[in-house]
Amino acid sequence: MSLELFLDLVSQPSRAVYIFAKKNGIPLELRTVDLIKGQHKSKEFLQINSLGKLPTLKDGDFILTESSAILIYLSCKYQTPDHWYPSDLQARARVHEYLGWHADCIRGTFGVPLWVQVLGPLIGVQVPKEKVERNRTAIDQALQWLEDKFLGDRPFLAGQQVILADLMALEELMQPVALGYELFEGRPRLAAWRGRVEAFLGAELCQEAHSIILSILEQAAKKTLPTPSPEAYPAMLLRIARIP
Amino acid sequence: MGLELYLDLLSQPCRAVYIFAKKNDIPFELRIVDLIKGQHLSDAFAQVNPLKKVPALKDGDFTLTESVAILLYLTRKYKVPDYWYPQDLQARARVDEYLAWQHTTLRRSCLRALWHKVMFPVFLGEPVSPQTLAATLAELDVTLQLLEDKFLQNKAFLTGPHISLADLVAITELMHPVGAGCQVFEGRPKLATWRQRVEAAVGEDLFQEAHEVILKAKDFPPADPTVKQKLMPWVLAMIR
């Protein structure tokens, strides 16, 4: 049995792993676990990953969660080109430096618009306007740091070639973009970076990976989104409550 | 100039870096950046780290932030014993997995517990509502349960039979609510014996030394108004 990847392309970290695997020709059996339906909290999925989170990698009996851990594991196991996760001491440190900052300032923050505009309303929850505005400010602040500290004058986030960090960052940024936030307007450096990353990955792969999230507003408007199951509600409500 | 580590042992990630460097006899110059005096917000420190956070590492011209990045850099550069961050692919993935998970879970809960229980009311003189405190402590409780059930389980250490970076990062986080007077290990025998194993592996003296500051957090004198004014925006951004 080859590797199995449990994912949902609605989710940023799922997309990062998906794109990485596809770009590097890593053989994976894809298993979609519908986040909106709440399948990640189902009894079946919890047997595989008791934390109920996506993405999850299954390599025989070895089960791994956390997208950054999965990306590093795959890059080492399949010996992907060095630029993704450089063996150079300082270059590799820069990847981890980005991932640490990303966990604090990007993750969680960039996912909020989906909860505000789509997932909250799906279960009848309205996020207060002041929280929406606070989130917008946090997004703007993070983008400034991303541009000034991590991108700077470089073509990619830590150097001359694409690294895991670029993938993680791009997929998080795509989330509010899909919800109508024009993040790249007035940010030419960031827009150019995005263009470079997408050119490297290939237009077809990007389209494939992004099509679900990019159509999310349309699906919500047409009321074609799945209905969250009762098992999913507690986690959804908790997630919404934690929006600062 | 050799390796410099910019730290304040009040901060959990700083404690992990400090212990790791000391334990592995990594030579470094300690540069204290006093958080409650607001030294991290100074222009001088911004030259080292424009993000104004500790820990920070300076190795000649190379400056590095983020504790996990620093720990991994030290691990590779100083060729520490394998168990800290094993070469074995799957064993290492377990450490990576824990280090990724803890950012938004244990780290967050432990930080909030300290600030809501002690630092806001005692040091900053800002009352915290009973509901807020209760919610924070409840969240801590849930996270501790996850730590035990999903990571520790029946193993000696978080990712296997030996101590690793995961244990070091976790224990230093947990000392935050301990410093705030929370019951972290009481009623959790598995976690309590794990703590003893980690302390023994690190060395009691080093462990005590690293935690002297946090264990006195309840006794910090209240901040004077100028300091409080300087610190408030930073605190509010940190606690979100």
GROMACS .gro file of C-alpha atoms in nm:
model
  484
    1MET     CA    1   0.000   0.000   0.000
    2SER     CA    2   0.150   0.332  -0.095
    3LEU     CA    3   0.121   0.643   0.114
    4GLU     CA    4  -0.226   0.771   0.190
    5LEU     CA    5  -0.297   1.138   0.235
    6PHE     CA    6  -0.618   1.240   0.407
    7LEU     CA    7  -0.702   1.593   0.307
    8ASP     CA    8  -0.956   1.851   0.202
    9LEU     CA    9  -0.850   2.115  -0.049
   10VAL     CA   10  -1.067   2.367   0.133
   11SER     CA   11  -0.789   2.369   0.393
   12GLN     CA   12  -0.466   2.564   0.347
   13PRO     CA   13  -0.227   2.308   0.497
   14SER     CA   14  -0.394   2.031   0.295
   15ARG     CA   15  -0.327   2.226  -0.023
   16ALA     CA   16   0.037   2.283   0.066
   17VAL     CA   17   0.097   1.910   0.108
   18TYR     CA   18  -0.106   1.822  -0.201
   19ILE     CA   19   0.084   2.065  -0.421
   20PHE     CA   20   0.420   1.951  -0.283
   21ALA     CA   21   0.343   1.586  -0.346
   22LYS     CA   22   0.211   1.646  -0.697
   23LYS     CA   23   0.496   1.878  -0.797
   24ASN     CA   24   0.749   1.621  -0.684
   25GLY     CA   25   0.575   1.319  -0.832
   26ILE     CA   26   0.530   1.157  -0.490
   27PRO     CA   27   0.291   0.862  -0.521
   28LEU     CA   28   0.000   0.919  -0.286
   29GLU     CA   29  -0.346   0.773  -0.251
   30LEU     CA   30  -0.567   1.072  -0.186
   31ARG     CA   31  -0.851   1.034   0.060
   32THR     CA   32  -1.083   1.333   0.076
   33VAL     CA   33  -1.225   1.400   0.420
   34ASP     CA   34  -1.495   1.664   0.392
   35LEU     CA   35  -1.421   1.933   0.649
   36ILE     CA   36  -1.739   2.127   0.595
   37LYS     CA   37  -1.947   1.814   0.645
   38GLY     CA   38  -1.743   1.745   0.956
   39GLN     CA   39  -1.608   1.412   0.841
   40HIS     CA   40  -1.282   1.483   1.023
   41LYS     CA   41  -1.474   1.446   1.348
   42SER     CA   42  -1.645   1.125   1.244
   43LYS     CA   43  -1.581   0.800   1.430
   44GLU     CA   44  -1.417   0.653   1.119
   45PHE     CA   45  -1.166   0.929   1.076
   46LEU     CA   46  -1.092   0.959   1.447
   47GLN     CA   47  -0.978   0.594   1.432
   48ILE     CA   48  -0.711   0.702   1.187
   49ASN     CA   49  -0.623   1.031   1.356
   50SER     CA   50  -0.763   1.079   1.703
   51LEU     CA   51  -0.687   1.453   1.686
   52GLY     CA   52  -0.934   1.475   1.397
   53LYS     CA   53  -0.720   1.708   1.192
   54LEU     CA   54  -0.617   1.744   0.830
   55PRO     CA   55  -0.392   1.681   0.655
   56THR     CA   56  -0.296   1.339   0.788
   57LEU     CA   57  -0.039   1.112   0.626
   58LYS     CA   58  -0.051   0.735   0.659
   59ASP     CA   59   0.265   0.544   0.567
   60GLY     CA   60   0.179   0.186   0.656
   61ASP     CA   61   0.128   0.194   1.032
   62PHE     CA   62   0.294   0.530   1.067
   63ILE     CA   63   0.046   0.812   1.098
   64LEU     CA   64   0.165   1.172   1.085
   65THR     CA   65  -0.018   1.501   1.133
   66GLU     CA   66   0.088   1.867   1.106
   67SER     CA   67   0.152   1.989   0.753
   68SER     CA   68   0.506   2.114   0.820
   69ALA     CA   69   0.606   1.777   0.968
   70ILE     CA   70   0.449   1.599   0.672
   71LEU     CA   71   0.627   1.824   0.421
   72ILE     CA   72   0.963   1.767   0.589
   73TYR     CA   73   0.901   1.391   0.609
   74LEU     CA   74   0.810   1.368   0.242
   75SER     CA   75   1.101   1.586   0.133
   76CYS     CA   76   1.345   1.361   0.317
   77LYS     CA   77   1.184   1.027   0.230
   78TYR     CA   78   1.154   1.106  -0.138
   79GLN     CA   79   1.474   1.311  -0.154
   80THR     CA   80   1.311   1.601  -0.329
   81PRO     CA   81   1.537   1.873  -0.478
   82ASP     CA   82   1.747   2.038  -0.210
   83HIS     CA   83   1.599   2.387  -0.251
   84TRP     CA   84   1.270   2.283  -0.086
   85TYR     CA   85   1.434   2.206   0.248
   86PRO     CA   86   1.799   2.297   0.205
   87SER     CA   87   2.069   2.092   0.369
   88ASP     CA   88   2.275   2.408   0.426
   89LEU     CA   89   2.267   2.489   0.799
   90GLN     CA   90   2.168   2.852   0.773
   91ALA     CA   91   1.931   2.810   0.479
   92ARG     CA   92   1.744   2.536   0.662
   93ALA     CA   93   1.730   2.750   0.975
   94ARG     CA   94   1.552   3.017   0.771
   95VAL     CA   95   1.282   2.766   0.673
   96HIS     CA   96   1.218   2.686   1.039
   97GLU     CA   97   1.232   3.051   1.133
   98TYR     CA   98   0.957   3.122   0.883
   99LEU     CA   99   0.750   2.821   0.998
  100GLY     CA  100   0.769   2.939   1.360
  101TRP     CA  101   0.652   3.289   1.273
  102HIS     CA  102   0.389   3.147   1.038
  103ALA     CA  103   0.239   2.941   1.320
  104ASP     CA  104   0.198   3.254   1.534
  105CYS     CA  105   0.104   3.520   1.283
  106ILE     CA  106  -0.038   3.358   0.972
  107ARG     CA  107  -0.202   3.034   1.077
  108GLY     CA  108  -0.535   3.103   1.242
  109THR     CA  109  -0.542   3.461   1.122
  110PHE     CA  110  -0.574   3.400   0.750
  111GLY     CA  111  -0.839   3.134   0.792
  112VAL     CA  112  -1.082   3.369   0.970
  113PRO     CA  113  -1.253   3.517   0.660
  114LEU     CA  114  -1.379   3.171   0.559
  115TRP     CA  115  -1.532   3.128   0.904
  116VAL     CA  116  -1.685   3.474   0.896
  117GLN     CA  117  -1.832   3.462   0.548
  118VAL     CA  118  -1.911   3.096   0.492
  119LEU     CA  119  -1.872   2.850   0.779
  120GLY     CA  120  -2.023   3.062   1.055
  121PRO     CA  121  -2.334   3.147   0.855
  122LEU     CA  122  -2.368   2.781   0.761
  123ILE     CA  123  -2.442   2.704   1.125
  124GLY     CA  124  -2.624   3.028   1.188
  125VAL     CA  125  -2.341   3.209   1.367
  126GLN     CA  126  -2.255   3.571   1.294
  127VAL     CA  127  -1.908   3.694   1.385
  128PRO     CA  128  -1.923   4.050   1.531
  129LYS     CA  129  -1.805   4.328   1.301
  130GLU     CA  130  -1.533   4.443   1.538
  131LYS     CA  131  -1.370   4.099   1.524
  132VAL     CA  132  -1.384   4.105   1.146
  133GLU     CA  133  -1.209   4.442   1.146
  134ARG     CA  134  -0.953   4.329   1.400
  135ASN     CA  135  -0.878   4.031   1.180
  136ARG     CA  136  -0.835   4.253   0.876
  137THR     CA  137  -0.582   4.461   1.066
  138ALA     CA  138  -0.398   4.146   1.176
  139ILE     CA  139  -0.390   4.022   0.817
  140ASP     CA  140  -0.251   4.354   0.695
  141GLN     CA  141   0.012   4.360   0.968
  142ALA     CA  142   0.120   4.003   0.890
  143LEU     CA  143   0.146   4.081   0.519
  144GLN     CA  144   0.370   4.376   0.601
  145TRP     CA  145   0.601   4.154   0.802
  146LEU     CA  146   0.592   3.889   0.532
  147GLU     CA  147   0.699   4.140   0.273
  148ASP     CA  148   0.954   4.330   0.479
  149LYS     CA  149   1.119   4.063   0.689
  150PHE     CA  150   1.079   3.738   0.504
  151LEU     CA  151   1.065   3.840   0.139
  152GLY     CA  152   1.271   4.159   0.136
  153ASP     CA  153   1.455   4.188  -0.195
  154ARG     CA  154   1.467   3.816  -0.250
  155PRO     CA  155   1.272   3.630  -0.516
  156PHE     CA  156   1.141   3.381  -0.259
  157LEU     CA  157   1.090   3.379   0.114
  158ALA     CA  158   1.436   3.280   0.221
  159GLY     CA  159   1.646   3.290  -0.086
  160GLN     CA  160   1.683   3.244  -0.454
  161GLN     CA  161   1.463   2.936  -0.493
  162VAL     CA  162   1.127   2.809  -0.372
  163ILE     CA  163   1.129   2.658  -0.023
  164LEU     CA  164   0.860   2.484   0.184
  165ALA     CA  165   0.788   2.822   0.341
  166ASP     CA  166   0.672   2.970   0.008
  167LEU     CA  167   0.418   2.693  -0.031
  168MET     CA  168   0.283   2.722   0.322
  169ALA     CA  169   0.257   3.099   0.286
  170LEU     CA  170   0.094   3.098  -0.056
  171GLU     CA  171  -0.178   2.858   0.050
  172GLU     CA  172  -0.263   3.063   0.358
  173LEU     CA  173  -0.280   3.380   0.150
  174MET     CA  174  -0.512   3.212  -0.101
  175GLN     CA  175  -0.771   3.168   0.172
  176PRO     CA  176  -0.870   3.535   0.219
  177VAL     CA  177  -0.815   3.592  -0.154
  178ALA     CA  178  -1.085   3.334  -0.221
  179LEU     CA  179  -1.310   3.526   0.017
  180GLY     CA  180  -1.267   3.848  -0.176
  181TYR     CA  181  -0.975   4.009   0.010
  182GLU     CA  182  -0.754   4.176  -0.248
  183LEU     CA  183  -0.433   4.104  -0.061
  184PHE     CA  184  -0.203   4.158  -0.355
  185GLU     CA  185  -0.347   4.496  -0.458
  186GLY     CA  186  -0.105   4.770  -0.363
  187ARG     CA  187   0.157   4.511  -0.273
  188PRO     CA  188   0.358   4.472  -0.594
  189ARG     CA  189   0.647   4.287  -0.428
  190LEU     CA  190   0.413   4.028  -0.282
  191ALA     CA  191   0.217   4.001  -0.608
  192ALA     CA  192   0.540   3.941  -0.797
  193TRP     CA  193   0.640   3.674  -0.543
  194ARG     CA  194   0.308   3.502  -0.589
  195GLY     CA  195   0.356   3.508  -0.965
  196ARG     CA  196   0.699   3.349  -0.930
  197VAL     CA  197   0.578   3.076  -0.695
  198GLU     CA  198   0.283   2.991  -0.917
  199ALA     CA  199   0.500   2.994  -1.229
  200PHE     CA  200   0.739   2.751  -1.061
  201LEU     CA  201   0.457   2.521  -0.952
  202GLY     CA  202   0.281   2.540  -1.286
  203ALA     CA  203  -0.052   2.702  -1.372
  204GLU     CA  204  -0.231   2.369  -1.409
  205LEU     CA  205  -0.130   2.238  -1.069
  206CYS     CA  206  -0.225   2.567  -0.903
  207GLN     CA  207  -0.561   2.571  -1.074
  208GLU     CA  208  -0.628   2.215  -0.967
  209ALA     CA  209  -0.532   2.280  -0.607
  210HIS     CA  210  -0.713   2.615  -0.580
  211SER     CA  211  -1.035   2.544  -0.768
  212ILE     CA  212  -1.233   2.433  -0.462
  213ILE     CA  213  -1.145   2.726  -0.239
  214LEU     CA  214  -1.180   2.973  -0.525
  215SER     CA  215  -1.536   2.859  -0.585
  216ILE     CA  216  -1.638   2.859  -0.220
  217LEU     CA  217  -1.831   3.189  -0.224
  218GLU     CA  218  -2.018   3.079  -0.532
  219GLN     CA  219  -2.110   2.751  -0.372
  220ALA     CA  220  -2.226   2.929  -0.059
  221ALA     CA  221  -2.441   3.166  -0.264
  222LYS     CA  222  -2.595   2.880  -0.460
  223LYS     CA  223  -2.646   2.692  -0.134
  224THR     CA  224  -2.464   2.389  -0.271
  225LEU     CA  225  -2.231   2.353   0.027
  226PRO     CA  226  -2.272   2.041   0.241
  227THR     CA  227  -2.447   2.067   0.576
  228PRO     CA  228  -2.217   2.028   0.873
  229SER     CA  229  -2.296   1.715   1.077
  230PRO     CA  230  -2.386   1.746   1.446
  231GLU     CA  231  -2.045   1.596   1.543
  232ALA     CA  232  -1.874   1.891   1.377
  233TYR     CA  233  -2.064   2.162   1.566
  234PRO     CA  234  -1.868   2.176   1.894
  235ALA     CA  235  -1.533   2.218   1.716
  236MET     CA  236  -1.683   2.475   1.477
  237LEU     CA  237  -1.833   2.680   1.761
  238LEU     CA  238  -1.508   2.664   1.956
  239ARG     CA  239  -1.311   2.778   1.653
  240ILE     CA  240  -1.543   3.074   1.600
  241ALA     CA  241  -1.533   3.166   1.969
  242ARG     CA  242  -1.157   3.182   1.954
  243ILE     CA  243  -1.153   3.454   1.688
  244PRO     CA  244  -1.003   3.745   1.878
  245MET     CA  245   3.247   3.737   1.868
  246GLY     CA  246   3.110   3.392   1.938
  247LEU     CA  247   2.752   3.279   1.966
  248GLU     CA  248   2.519   3.523   2.143
  249LEU     CA  249   2.180   3.428   2.283
  250TYR     CA  250   1.934   3.705   2.360
  251LEU     CA  251   1.705   3.569   2.630
  252ASP     CA  252   1.478   3.637   2.923
  253LEU     CA  253   1.411   3.332   3.136
  254LEU     CA  254   1.063   3.469   3.205
  255SER     CA  255   0.981   3.346   2.853
  256GLN     CA  256   0.908   2.977   2.794
  257PRO     CA  257   1.088   2.946   2.458
  258CYS     CA  258   1.393   3.121   2.609
  259ARG     CA  259   1.406   2.862   2.885
  260ALA     CA  260   1.408   2.579   2.631
  261VAL     CA  261   1.695   2.739   2.437
  262TYR     CA  262   1.890   2.816   2.757
  263ILE     CA  263   1.858   2.465   2.895
  264PHE     CA  264   1.946   2.309   2.562
  265ALA     CA  265   2.259   2.519   2.516
  266LYS     CA  266   2.377   2.463   2.872
  267LYS     CA  267   2.299   2.093   2.874
  268ASN     CA  268   2.499   2.042   2.557
  269ASP     CA  269   2.789   2.262   2.669
  270ILE     CA  270   2.738   2.498   2.379
  271PRO     CA  271   2.951   2.806   2.443
  272PHE     CA  272   2.753   3.128   2.426
  273GLU     CA  273   2.737   3.484   2.556
  274LEU     CA  274   2.414   3.540   2.741
  275ARG     CA  275   2.247   3.871   2.657
  276ILE     CA  276   1.957   3.934   2.894
  277VAL     CA  277   1.666   4.122   2.739
  278ASP     CA  278   1.444   4.214   3.033
  279LEU     CA  279   1.085   4.175   2.916
  280ILE     CA  280   0.911   4.328   3.215
  281LYS     CA  281   1.131   4.633   3.182
  282GLY     CA  282   1.033   4.649   2.815
  283GLN     CA  283   1.389   4.607   2.689
  284HIS     CA  284   1.267   4.400   2.396
  285LEU     CA  285   1.079   4.708   2.274
  286SER     CA  286   1.395   4.921   2.263
  287ASP     CA  287   1.556   5.051   1.946
  288ALA     CA  288   1.877   4.875   2.046
  289PHE     CA  289   1.713   4.537   2.053
  290ALA     CA  290   1.523   4.609   1.731
  291GLN     CA  291   1.867   4.613   1.564
  292VAL     CA  292   1.903   4.250   1.666
  293ASN     CA  293   1.544   4.147   1.599
  294PRO     CA  294   1.308   4.392   1.430
  295LEU     CA  295   1.018   4.167   1.536
  296LYS     CA  296   1.113   4.259   1.897
  297LYS     CA  297   1.090   3.905   2.029
  298VAL     CA  298   1.304   3.672   2.232
  299PRO     CA  299   1.476   3.436   2.199
  300ALA     CA  300   1.715   3.557   1.931
  301LEU     CA  301   2.049   3.410   1.827
  302LYS     CA  302   2.346   3.587   1.673
  303ASP     CA  303   2.623   3.378   1.527
  304GLY     CA  304   2.864   3.622   1.369
  305ASP     CA  305   2.663   3.790   1.093
  306PHE     CA  306   2.386   3.536   1.111
  307THR     CA  307   2.086   3.637   1.320
  308LEU     CA  308   1.808   3.389   1.384
  309THR     CA  309   1.472   3.416   1.561
  310GLU     CA  310   1.201   3.163   1.659
  311SER     CA  311   1.290   2.915   1.930
  312VAL     CA  312   1.231   2.599   1.728
  313ALA     CA  313   1.456   2.730   1.449
  314ILE     CA  314   1.720   2.819   1.709
  315LEU     CA  315   1.700   2.479   1.878
  316LEU     CA  316   1.733   2.300   1.544
  317TYR     CA  317   2.021   2.523   1.436
  318LEU     CA  318   2.209   2.449   1.758
  319THR     CA  319   2.127   2.079   1.724
  320ARG     CA  320   2.281   2.058   1.379
  321LYS     CA  321   2.573   2.295   1.428
  322TYR     CA  322   2.696   2.147   1.755
  323LYS     CA  323   2.623   1.783   1.674
  324VAL     CA  324   2.441   1.710   1.996
  325PRO     CA  325   2.340   1.351   2.093
  326ASP     CA  326   2.103   1.199   1.840
  327TYR     CA  327   1.808   1.155   2.077
  328TRP     CA  328   1.736   1.529   2.086
  329TYR     CA  329   1.639   1.527   1.717
  330PRO     CA  330   1.686   1.174   1.581
  331GLN     CA  331   1.827   1.095   1.239
  332ASP     CA  332   1.569   0.822   1.199
  333LEU     CA  333   1.305   0.964   0.966
  334GLN     CA  334   0.995   0.859   1.155
  335ALA     CA  335   1.135   0.934   1.500
  336ARG     CA  336   1.228   1.281   1.380
  337ALA     CA  337   0.889   1.332   1.219
  338ARG     CA  338   0.732   1.272   1.561
  339VAL     CA  339   0.942   1.554   1.706
  340ASP     CA  340   0.853   1.782   1.413
  341GLU     CA  341   0.490   1.694   1.462
  342TYR     CA  342   0.494   1.786   1.831
  343LEU     CA  343   0.691   2.107   1.773
  344ALA     CA  344   0.434   2.213   1.511
  345TRP     CA  345   0.129   2.117   1.719
  346GLN     CA  346   0.237   2.293   2.036
  347HIS     CA  347   0.249   2.645   1.886
  348THR     CA  348  -0.124   2.701   1.875
  349THR     CA  349  -0.218   2.473   2.162
  350LEU     CA  350   0.002   2.424   2.467
  351ARG     CA  351   0.201   2.741   2.405
  352ARG     CA  352  -0.112   2.950   2.380
  353SER     CA  353  -0.283   2.791   2.684
  354CYS     CA  354   0.022   2.821   2.908
  355LEU     CA  355   0.089   3.182   2.812
  356ARG     CA  356  -0.271   3.283   2.875
  357ALA     CA  357  -0.278   3.099   3.208
  358LEU     CA  358   0.020   3.296   3.338
  359TRP     CA  359  -0.106   3.631   3.216
  360HIS     CA  360  -0.471   3.590   3.314
  361LYS     CA  361  -0.396   3.444   3.655
  362VAL     CA  362  -0.097   3.647   3.763
  363MET     CA  363   0.060   3.896   3.527
  364PHE     CA  364  -0.248   4.105   3.440
  365PRO     CA  365  -0.392   4.135   3.792
  366VAL     CA  366  -0.073   4.140   3.998
  367PHE     CA  367   0.197   4.289   3.779
  368LEU     CA  368  -0.010   4.516   3.556
  369GLY     CA  369  -0.290   4.588   3.800
  370GLU     CA  370  -0.548   4.501   3.535
  371PRO     CA  371  -0.832   4.290   3.668
  372VAL     CA  372  -0.931   3.981   3.475
  373SER     CA  373  -1.294   3.870   3.485
  374PRO     CA  374  -1.366   3.537   3.654
  375GLN     CA  375  -1.520   3.415   3.327
  376THR     CA  376  -1.207   3.492   3.128
  377LEU     CA  377  -0.985   3.321   3.384
  378ALA     CA  378  -1.216   3.021   3.401
  379ALA     CA  379  -1.218   2.988   3.021
  380THR     CA  380  -0.839   3.007   3.007
  381LEU     CA  381  -0.795   2.745   3.278
  382ALA     CA  382  -1.052   2.521   3.112
  383GLU     CA  383  -0.863   2.550   2.783
  384LEU     CA  384  -0.540   2.462   2.965
  385ASP     CA  385  -0.709   2.158   3.110
  386VAL     CA  386  -0.818   2.034   2.769
  387THR     CA  387  -0.471   2.089   2.625
  388LEU     CA  388  -0.306   1.902   2.913
  389GLN     CA  389  -0.540   1.612   2.849
  390LEU     CA  390  -0.445   1.611   2.481
  391LEU     CA  391  -0.077   1.620   2.574
  392GLU     CA  392  -0.126   1.312   2.788
  393ASP     CA  393  -0.362   1.119   2.563
  394LYS     CA  394  -0.227   1.195   2.217
  395PHE     CA  395   0.142   1.251   2.273
  396LEU     CA  396   0.268   1.100   2.595
  397GLN     CA  397   0.033   0.804   2.615
  398ASN     CA  398   0.229   0.519   2.779
  399LYS     CA  399   0.573   0.625   2.662
  400ALA     CA  400   0.857   0.744   2.883
  401PHE     CA  401   0.890   1.065   2.681
  402LEU     CA  402   0.666   1.248   2.436
  403THR     CA  403   0.798   1.095   2.119
  404GLY     CA  404   0.955   0.770   2.239
  405PRO     CA  405   1.183   0.609   2.495
  406HIS     CA  406   1.428   0.902   2.506
  407ILE     CA  407   1.408   1.272   2.579
  408SER     CA  408   1.390   1.494   2.271
  409LEU     CA  409   1.341   1.861   2.183
  410ALA     CA  410   0.967   1.795   2.215
  411ASP     CA  411   0.997   1.722   2.587
  412LEU     CA  412   1.216   2.025   2.649
  413VAL     CA  413   0.978   2.258   2.471
  414ALA     CA  414   0.680   2.104   2.649
  415ILE     CA  415   0.820   2.112   3.001
  416THR     CA  416   0.931   2.473   2.976
  417GLU     CA  417   0.581   2.563   2.859
  418LEU     CA  418   0.418   2.380   3.148
  419MET     CA  419   0.629   2.564   3.402
  420HIS     CA  420   0.448   2.881   3.301
  421PRO     CA  421   0.115   2.785   3.463
  422VAL     CA  422   0.310   2.621   3.747
  423GLY     CA  423   0.471   2.959   3.807
  424ALA     CA  424   0.124   3.110   3.809
  425GLY     CA  425   0.016   2.869   4.081
  426CYS     CA  426  -0.194   2.640   3.861
  427GLN     CA  427  -0.233   2.272   3.944
  428VAL     CA  428  -0.073   2.123   3.637
  429PHE     CA  429   0.075   1.799   3.762
  430GLU     CA  430  -0.152   1.733   4.061
  431GLY     CA  431  -0.412   1.477   3.966
  432ARG     CA  432  -0.212   1.385   3.655
  433PRO     CA  433   0.025   1.112   3.770
  434LYS     CA  434   0.138   1.021   3.417
  435LEU     CA  435   0.237   1.378   3.344
  436ALA     CA  436   0.397   1.413   3.688
  437THR     CA  437   0.625   1.113   3.640
  438TRP     CA  438   0.710   1.233   3.288
  439ARG     CA  439   0.810   1.567   3.442
  440GLN     CA  440   1.042   1.389   3.685
  441ARG     CA  441   1.204   1.195   3.403
  442VAL     CA  442   1.258   1.512   3.199
  443GLU     CA  443   1.403   1.698   3.497
  444ALA     CA  444   1.635   1.407   3.570
  445ALA     CA  445   1.746   1.388   3.206
  446VAL     CA  446   1.811   1.763   3.193
  447GLY     CA  447   1.973   1.772   3.539
  448GLU     CA  448   1.801   1.907   3.851
  449ASP     CA  449   2.042   2.198   3.902
  450LEU     CA  450   2.010   2.326   3.546
  451PHE     CA  451   1.633   2.283   3.558
  452GLN     CA  452   1.606   2.482   3.883
  453GLU     CA  453   1.835   2.755   3.751
  454ALA     CA  454   1.633   2.798   3.434
  455HIS     CA  455   1.306   2.818   3.623
  456GLU     CA  456   1.403   3.045   3.910
  457VAL     CA  457   1.250   3.353   3.744
  458ILE     CA  458   0.914   3.202   3.642
  459LEU     CA  459   0.867   3.043   3.983
  460LYS     CA  460   0.884   3.392   4.134
  461ALA     CA  461   0.635   3.544   3.886
  462LYS     CA  462   0.363   3.568   4.155
  463ASP     CA  463   0.592   3.792   4.357
  464PHE     CA  464   0.684   4.046   4.092
  465PRO     CA  465   0.624   4.394   4.230
  466PRO     CA  466   0.353   4.586   4.041
  467ALA     CA  467   0.481   4.771   3.734
  468ASP     CA  468   0.508   5.146   3.767
  469PRO     CA  469   0.272   5.346   3.539
  470THR     CA  470   0.533   5.438   3.275
  471VAL     CA  471   0.648   5.081   3.236
  472LYS     CA  472   0.288   4.959   3.227
  473GLN     CA  473   0.202   5.207   2.954
  474LYS     CA  474   0.501   5.090   2.751
  475LEU     CA  475   0.417   4.724   2.791
  476MET     CA  476   0.037   4.722   2.743
  477PRO     CA  477   0.022   4.727   2.361
  478TRP     CA  478   0.277   4.447   2.344
  479VAL     CA  479   0.092   4.239   2.605
  480LEU     CA  480  -0.246   4.286   2.439
  481ALA     CA  481  -0.105   4.187   2.099
  482MET     CA  482   0.064   3.883   2.252
  483ILE     CA  483  -0.241   3.760   2.440
  484ARG     CA  484  -0.489   3.847   2.162
   0.00000   0.00000   0.00000
